[in-house]
CSV table of C-alpha atoms in Angstrom, one decimal:
chain,number,residue,atom,x,y,z
R,100,MET,CA,5.3,-1.4,16.7
R,101,SER,CA,3.2,-3.6,14.3
R,102,ILE,CA,5.4,-5.4,10.9
R,103,HIS,CA,2.5,-5.6,8.5
R,104,ILE,CA,4.0,-7.5,5.2
R,105,GLY,CA,2.0,-8.6,2.5
R,106,ILE,CA,0.7,-8.6,-1.7
R,107,GLY,CA,-1.2,-6.3,-4.3
R,108,GLY,CA,-4.6,-8.2,-4.0
R,109,TRP,CA,-5.8,-11.9,-3.9
R,110,THR,CA,-6.7,-12.5,-6.7
R,111,TYR,CA,-4.0,-14.2,-9.3
R,112,GLU,CA,-4.4,-17.2,-11.2
R,113,PRO,CA,-0.7,-17.7,-11.8
R,114,TRP,CA,-0.9,-17.6,-7.5
R,115,ARG,CA,-3.3,-21.3,-7.5
R,116,GLY,CA,-0.3,-24.0,-7.5
R,117,PRO,CA,2.5,-21.6,-5.7
R,118,PHE,CA,0.1,-20.3,-3.3
R,119,TYR,CA,-3.3,-21.3,-3.1
R,120,PRO,CA,-2.8,-25.5,-2.4
R,121,ALA,CA,-4.0,-26.6,-5.5
R,122,GLY,CA,-8.0,-27.2,-6.0
R,123,HIS,CA,-8.4,-24.3,-2.6
R,124,PRO,CA,-11.6,-22.7,-3.4
R,125,GLN,CA,-11.8,-19.4,-5.1
R,126,LYS,CA,-14.3,-17.6,-2.9
R,127,ARG,CA,-11.6,-17.8,-0.1
R,128,GLU,CA,-9.0,-17.1,-1.0
R,129,LEU,CA,-9.0,-14.1,0.9
R,130,GLU,CA,-9.1,-16.3,4.0
R,131,TYR,CA,-6.2,-18.4,2.5
R,132,ALA,CA,-4.4,-15.2,2.5
R,133,GLY,CA,-5.3,-13.9,5.5
R,134,GLN,CA,-3.5,-17.3,7.3
R,135,HIS,CA,-0.2,-17.0,6.0
R,136,LEU,CA,0.1,-13.1,5.4
R,137,THR,CA,-0.3,-9.5,7.5
R,138,GLY,CA,-1.4,-7.3,5.5
R,139,ILE,CA,-2.6,-6.8,1.6
R,140,GLU,CA,-3.3,-4.4,-0.8
R,141,ILE,CA,-6.3,-3.9,-2.3
R,142,ASN,CA,-5.8,-2.8,-5.3
R,143,GLY,CA,-9.2,-2.7,-7.0
R,144,THR,CA,-11.0,0.5,-5.3
R,145,TYR,CA,-8.5,2.5,-7.2
R,146,TYR,CA,-10.9,1.5,-10.5
R,147,GLY,CA,-13.9,1.4,-8.8
R,148,SER,CA,-16.2,2.0,-6.2
R,149,GLN,CA,-16.9,-0.8,-3.7
R,150,LYS,CA,-20.2,-1.7,-1.9
R,151,PRO,CA,-19.6,-1.3,1.9
R,152,GLU,CA,-21.0,-4.6,2.5
R,153,THR,CA,-18.1,-5.6,0.4
R,154,PHE,CA,-15.7,-4.4,2.5
R,155,ALA,CA,-16.8,-6.2,5.7
R,156,ASN,CA,-17.1,-9.3,4.3
R,157,TRP,CA,-12.8,-8.7,2.9
R,158,ALA,CA,-12.7,-7.8,7.4
R,159,GLU,CA,-14.0,-10.9,8.4
R,160,ALA,CA,-12.3,-13.2,6.6
R,161,VAL,CA,-9.0,-12.0,7.5
R,162,PRO,CA,-7.5,-12.4,11.5
R,163,ASP,CA,-7.1,-10.3,14.1
R,164,GLY,CA,-4.2,-7.9,13.4
R,165,PHE,CA,-4.7,-8.1,10.0
R,166,ARG,CA,-4.0,-5.1,7.6
R,167,PHE,CA,-5.6,-4.0,4.7
R,168,SER,CA,-4.5,-0.7,3.0
R,169,VAL,CA,-6.8,0.6,0.5
R,170,LYS,CA,-5.5,2.4,-2.7
R,171,ALA,CA,-7.3,5.1,-3.4
R,172,SER,CA,-9.6,6.4,-6.8
R,173,ARG,CA,-7.3,7.1,-9.8
R,174,PHE,CA,-10.4,9.7,-10.4
R,175,ALA,CA,-9.2,11.6,-7.2
R,176,THR,CA,-5.1,11.6,-8.3
R,177,ASN,CA,-5.6,11.2,-12.0
R,178,ARG,CA,-6.3,15.5,-13.0
R,179,LYS,CA,-4.6,18.2,-14.0
R,180,ILE,CA,-5.7,20.3,-11.0
R,181,LEU,CA,-5.1,17.5,-7.6
R,182,ALA,CA,-7.6,20.4,-5.6
R,183,ASP,CA,-9.7,19.9,-7.5
R,184,GLY,CA,-10.5,16.9,-6.3
R,185,ALA,CA,-12.7,17.6,-3.5
R,186,ALA,CA,-15.3,15.5,-4.7
R,187,SER,CA,-13.5,12.4,-5.9
R,188,ILE,CA,-11.7,11.9,-3.0
R,189,GLU,CA,-15.5,12.4,-0.7
R,190,LYS,CA,-17.2,9.6,-3.4
R,191,PHE,CA,-13.9,7.4,-2.2
R,192,LEU,CA,-13.9,7.5,1.2
R,193,THR,CA,-17.6,7.4,1.7
R,194,GLN,CA,-18.4,4.3,-0.1
R,195,GLY,CA,-17.8,2.7,2.8
R,196,LEU,CA,-14.3,1.6,3.4
R,197,THR,CA,-14.7,1.8,7.4
R,198,ARG,CA,-16.5,-1.2,7.1
R,199,LEU,CA,-13.2,-2.8,7.6
R,200,GLY,CA,-13.2,-1.7,10.8
R,201,ASP,CA,-9.1,-2.4,12.7
R,202,ARG,CA,-8.1,-3.8,9.8
R,203,LEU,CA,-8.0,-0.5,7.9
R,204,GLY,CA,-4.5,0.4,7.6
R,205,PRO,CA,-3.1,3.8,5.5
R,206,ILE,CA,-4.9,4.5,2.3
R,207,LEU,CA,-2.7,5.1,-0.6
R,208,TRP,CA,-2.3,7.8,-3.3
R,209,GLN,CA,-0.8,7.1,-6.2
R,210,PHE,CA,0.1,10.3,-8.6
R,211,MET,CA,1.2,8.4,-12.3
R,212,ALA,CA,5.1,9.5,-12.8
R,213,THR,CA,4.1,12.0,-15.3
R,214,LYS,CA,3.1,14.1,-12.1
R,215,LYS,CA,5.5,16.8,-11.6
R,216,PHE,CA,5.4,18.6,-7.9
R,217,ASP,CA,3.6,21.4,-8.3
R,218,ARG,CA,3.9,23.2,-4.0
R,219,ASP,CA,0.6,25.3,-3.9
R,220,ASP,CA,-1.1,22.6,-6.1
R,221,PHE,CA,0.5,19.8,-4.0
R,222,ALA,CA,-0.9,21.5,-0.5
R,223,GLY,CA,-4.2,22.2,-2.0
R,224,PHE,CA,-4.9,18.6,-2.0
R,225,LEU,CA,-3.0,17.6,0.7
R,226,ASP,CA,-6.0,19.3,3.2
R,227,LEU,CA,-8.6,17.6,1.3
R,228,LEU,CA,-7.7,14.4,3.0
R,229,PRO,CA,-9.1,14.4,5.9
R,230,GLU,CA,-8.0,13.1,9.3
R,231,THR,CA,-10.8,11.2,10.3
R,232,GLN,CA,-13.6,9.1,8.3
R,233,ASP,CA,-17.1,7.9,10.3
R,234,SER,CA,-14.7,8.0,13.3
R,235,LEU,CA,-12.5,6.0,12.4
R,236,PRO,CA,-8.8,7.2,12.1
R,237,LEU,CA,-7.4,7.3,9.1
R,238,ARG,CA,-3.4,7.4,7.5
R,239,HIS,CA,-2.4,8.6,4.3
R,240,ALA,CA,0.8,7.6,1.8
R,241,ILE,CA,1.5,9.5,-0.4
R,242,GLU,CA,3.1,7.6,-3.6
R,243,VAL,CA,4.5,10.0,-6.2
R,244,ARG,CA,6.8,8.9,-9.2
R,245,ASP,CA,8.3,11.8,-10.4
R,246,GLU,CA,12.1,13.1,-9.2
R,247,SER,CA,10.5,16.7,-9.0
R,248,PHE,CA,9.2,15.3,-5.5
R,249,ARG,CA,12.5,15.4,-4.3
R,250,ASP,CA,11.9,19.5,-3.3
R,251,PRO,CA,12.6,19.4,0.5
R,252,ALA,CA,9.2,21.9,0.0
R,253,PHE,CA,7.7,18.7,-0.5
R,254,ILE,CA,9.1,16.5,2.7
R,255,ASP,CA,8.2,19.5,4.9
R,256,MET,CA,4.7,20.3,3.9
R,257,VAL,CA,4.3,15.6,4.1
R,258,ARG,CA,5.8,16.4,6.8
R,259,ALA,CA,3.6,18.0,8.3
R,260,ARG,CA,0.3,17.0,7.7
R,261,ASN,CA,2.0,13.1,9.8
R,262,MET,CA,1.8,11.8,6.3
R,263,ALA,CA,4.3,9.0,4.4
R,264,ILE,CA,6.0,9.3,1.8
R,265,VAL,CA,5.8,5.6,0.0
R,266,TYR,CA,9.0,3.9,-0.4
R,267,ALA,CA,9.7,2.4,-3.4
R,268,ASP,CA,12.2,0.1,-4.4
R,269,SER,CA,11.2,0.2,-8.1
R,270,ASP,CA,13.7,-0.2,-11.4
R,271,GLU,CA,11.3,2.6,-13.1
R,272,PHE,CA,10.3,5.5,-10.1
R,273,PRO,CA,12.9,7.6,-7.4
R,274,CYS,CA,12.8,6.3,-3.8
R,275,ILE,CA,12.4,9.4,-1.3
R,276,ASP,CA,13.6,7.7,1.2
R,277,GLU,CA,12.3,10.0,4.1
R,278,GLN,CA,10.4,9.2,7.8
R,279,THR,CA,7.6,11.7,7.2
R,280,ALA,CA,5.2,10.2,9.7
R,281,ASP,CA,4.5,7.4,12.5
R,282,PHE,CA,4.1,4.5,10.3
R,283,THR,CA,6.4,3.7,7.1
R,284,TYR,CA,5.0,2.5,3.6
R,285,ALA,CA,7.4,0.4,1.4
R,286,ARG,CA,6.5,-1.0,-2.0
R,287,LEU,CA,9.1,-3.7,-3.1
R,288,GLN,CA,9.0,-3.9,-6.8
R,289,ARG,CA,11.6,-6.0,-8.3
R,290,THR,CA,10.6,-9.9,-7.2
R,291,GLN,CA,12.6,-12.1,-9.6
R,292,GLU,CA,10.8,-15.3,-11.7
R,293,ASP,CA,14.1,-16.8,-11.3
R,294,VAL,CA,14.6,-16.8,-7.4
R,295,GLU,CA,12.3,-19.1,-5.5
R,296,THR,CA,12.0,-16.1,-2.9
R,297,GLY,CA,11.3,-13.1,-4.8
R,298,TYR,CA,14.2,-11.5,-3.9
R,299,ASP,CA,18.1,-14.0,-2.9
R,300,ASP,CA,18.8,-14.6,0.8
R,301,LYS,CA,21.3,-12.2,1.4
R,302,ALA,CA,18.3,-9.3,0.3
R,303,LEU,CA,15.3,-10.6,2.2
R,304,ASP,CA,18.0,-10.4,5.8
R,305,GLY,CA,18.1,-6.7,4.3
R,306,TRP,CA,14.8,-6.0,4.5
R,307,ALA,CA,14.1,-7.8,7.6
R,308,ASN,CA,16.8,-5.6,8.5
R,309,ARG,CA,15.5,-2.5,7.1
R,310,ALA,CA,11.7,-3.6,8.6
R,311,ARG,CA,12.8,-3.3,12.7
R,312,ASP,CA,14.8,-0.4,11.5
R,313,TRP,CA,11.8,1.9,10.1
R,314,ALA,CA,9.6,0.1,12.8
R,315,LYS,CA,11.9,2.0,16.0
R,316,GLY,CA,9.7,4.2,18.2
R,317,ASP,CA,7.1,2.0,17.8
R,318,ARG,CA,6.9,3.4,14.3
R,319,ASP,CA,4.4,1.0,12.1
R,320,VAL,CA,5.2,-1.0,9.0
R,321,TYR,CA,4.0,-1.5,5.8
R,322,LEU,CA,5.5,-2.9,3.2
R,323,PHE,CA,3.9,-5.3,0.1
R,324,PHE,CA,5.8,-7.0,-2.7
R,325,ILE,CA,4.0,-5.8,-5.2
R,326,ALA,CA,4.4,-5.7,-9.8
R,327,GLY,CA,8.3,-8.1,-10.3
R,328,ALA,CA,7.7,-11.1,-10.9
R,329,LYS,CA,4.5,-10.8,-9.5
R,330,VAL,CA,3.5,-14.8,-9.1
R,331,ARG,CA,6.7,-15.3,-6.4
R,332,ASN,CA,5.0,-12.3,-4.2
R,333,PRO,CA,3.4,-14.0,-1.9
R,334,ALA,CA,6.5,-16.5,-1.6
R,335,ALA,CA,9.1,-12.9,-1.2
R,336,ALA,CA,6.5,-12.2,1.7
R,337,GLN,CA,6.2,-15.1,3.8
R,338,ALA,CA,9.5,-15.4,3.5
R,339,LEU,CA,10.2,-11.5,5.7
R,340,ILE,CA,7.4,-12.9,7.6
R,341,THR,CA,9.5,-16.1,8.7
R,342,ARG,CA,12.4,-13.6,8.8
R,343,LEU,CA,10.4,-11.3,11.3
């Protein structure tokens, strides 16, 4: 099993001081993050494409065993008819993200909170997601943010494709606590600025136990501290890594 814990992105000015040492070169922030965390969720790919060389450089900046998850393009997920998104999905997957090589973790497909479950349309969308790209196996994590997705039909169709439903620890979005794949993807979004480690000791102990439970049976775990009090997310990730 492997448990990868990290944050969303690595470029954020308020992290300079609390996380990145004073005077640390900004161009080496990813290298530093790779030495202190075990995963990062790349969010910039949600807004636009990157060059293949950029992905290759990111892979070179982090150590063996580190994993990036890659957030899929909004042009693939923020559309009225999801099953019509084949061209956008292909454009996203062929931009060069496989240059991450063995540092590539799951692809995160995030849907707007206004998107409701439509059985046929959603099944059509999931059928567009390939199992491999450039001979590299792909894993897909599905983040839905409307209560209509508690439908057993949604859970069954995701499980049948070995895709993970994102576990969301959030005040805004529902949490669908179902294991549907050979990996778990969790996004923890309740860090508090008045707590140095984002979550208090009791909560972090609980997440450590939860991560161990998720990892049973050789299931990989990807757990990211996202949003909330963003300035505290690196400290939260490091505190959880220490516990594990």
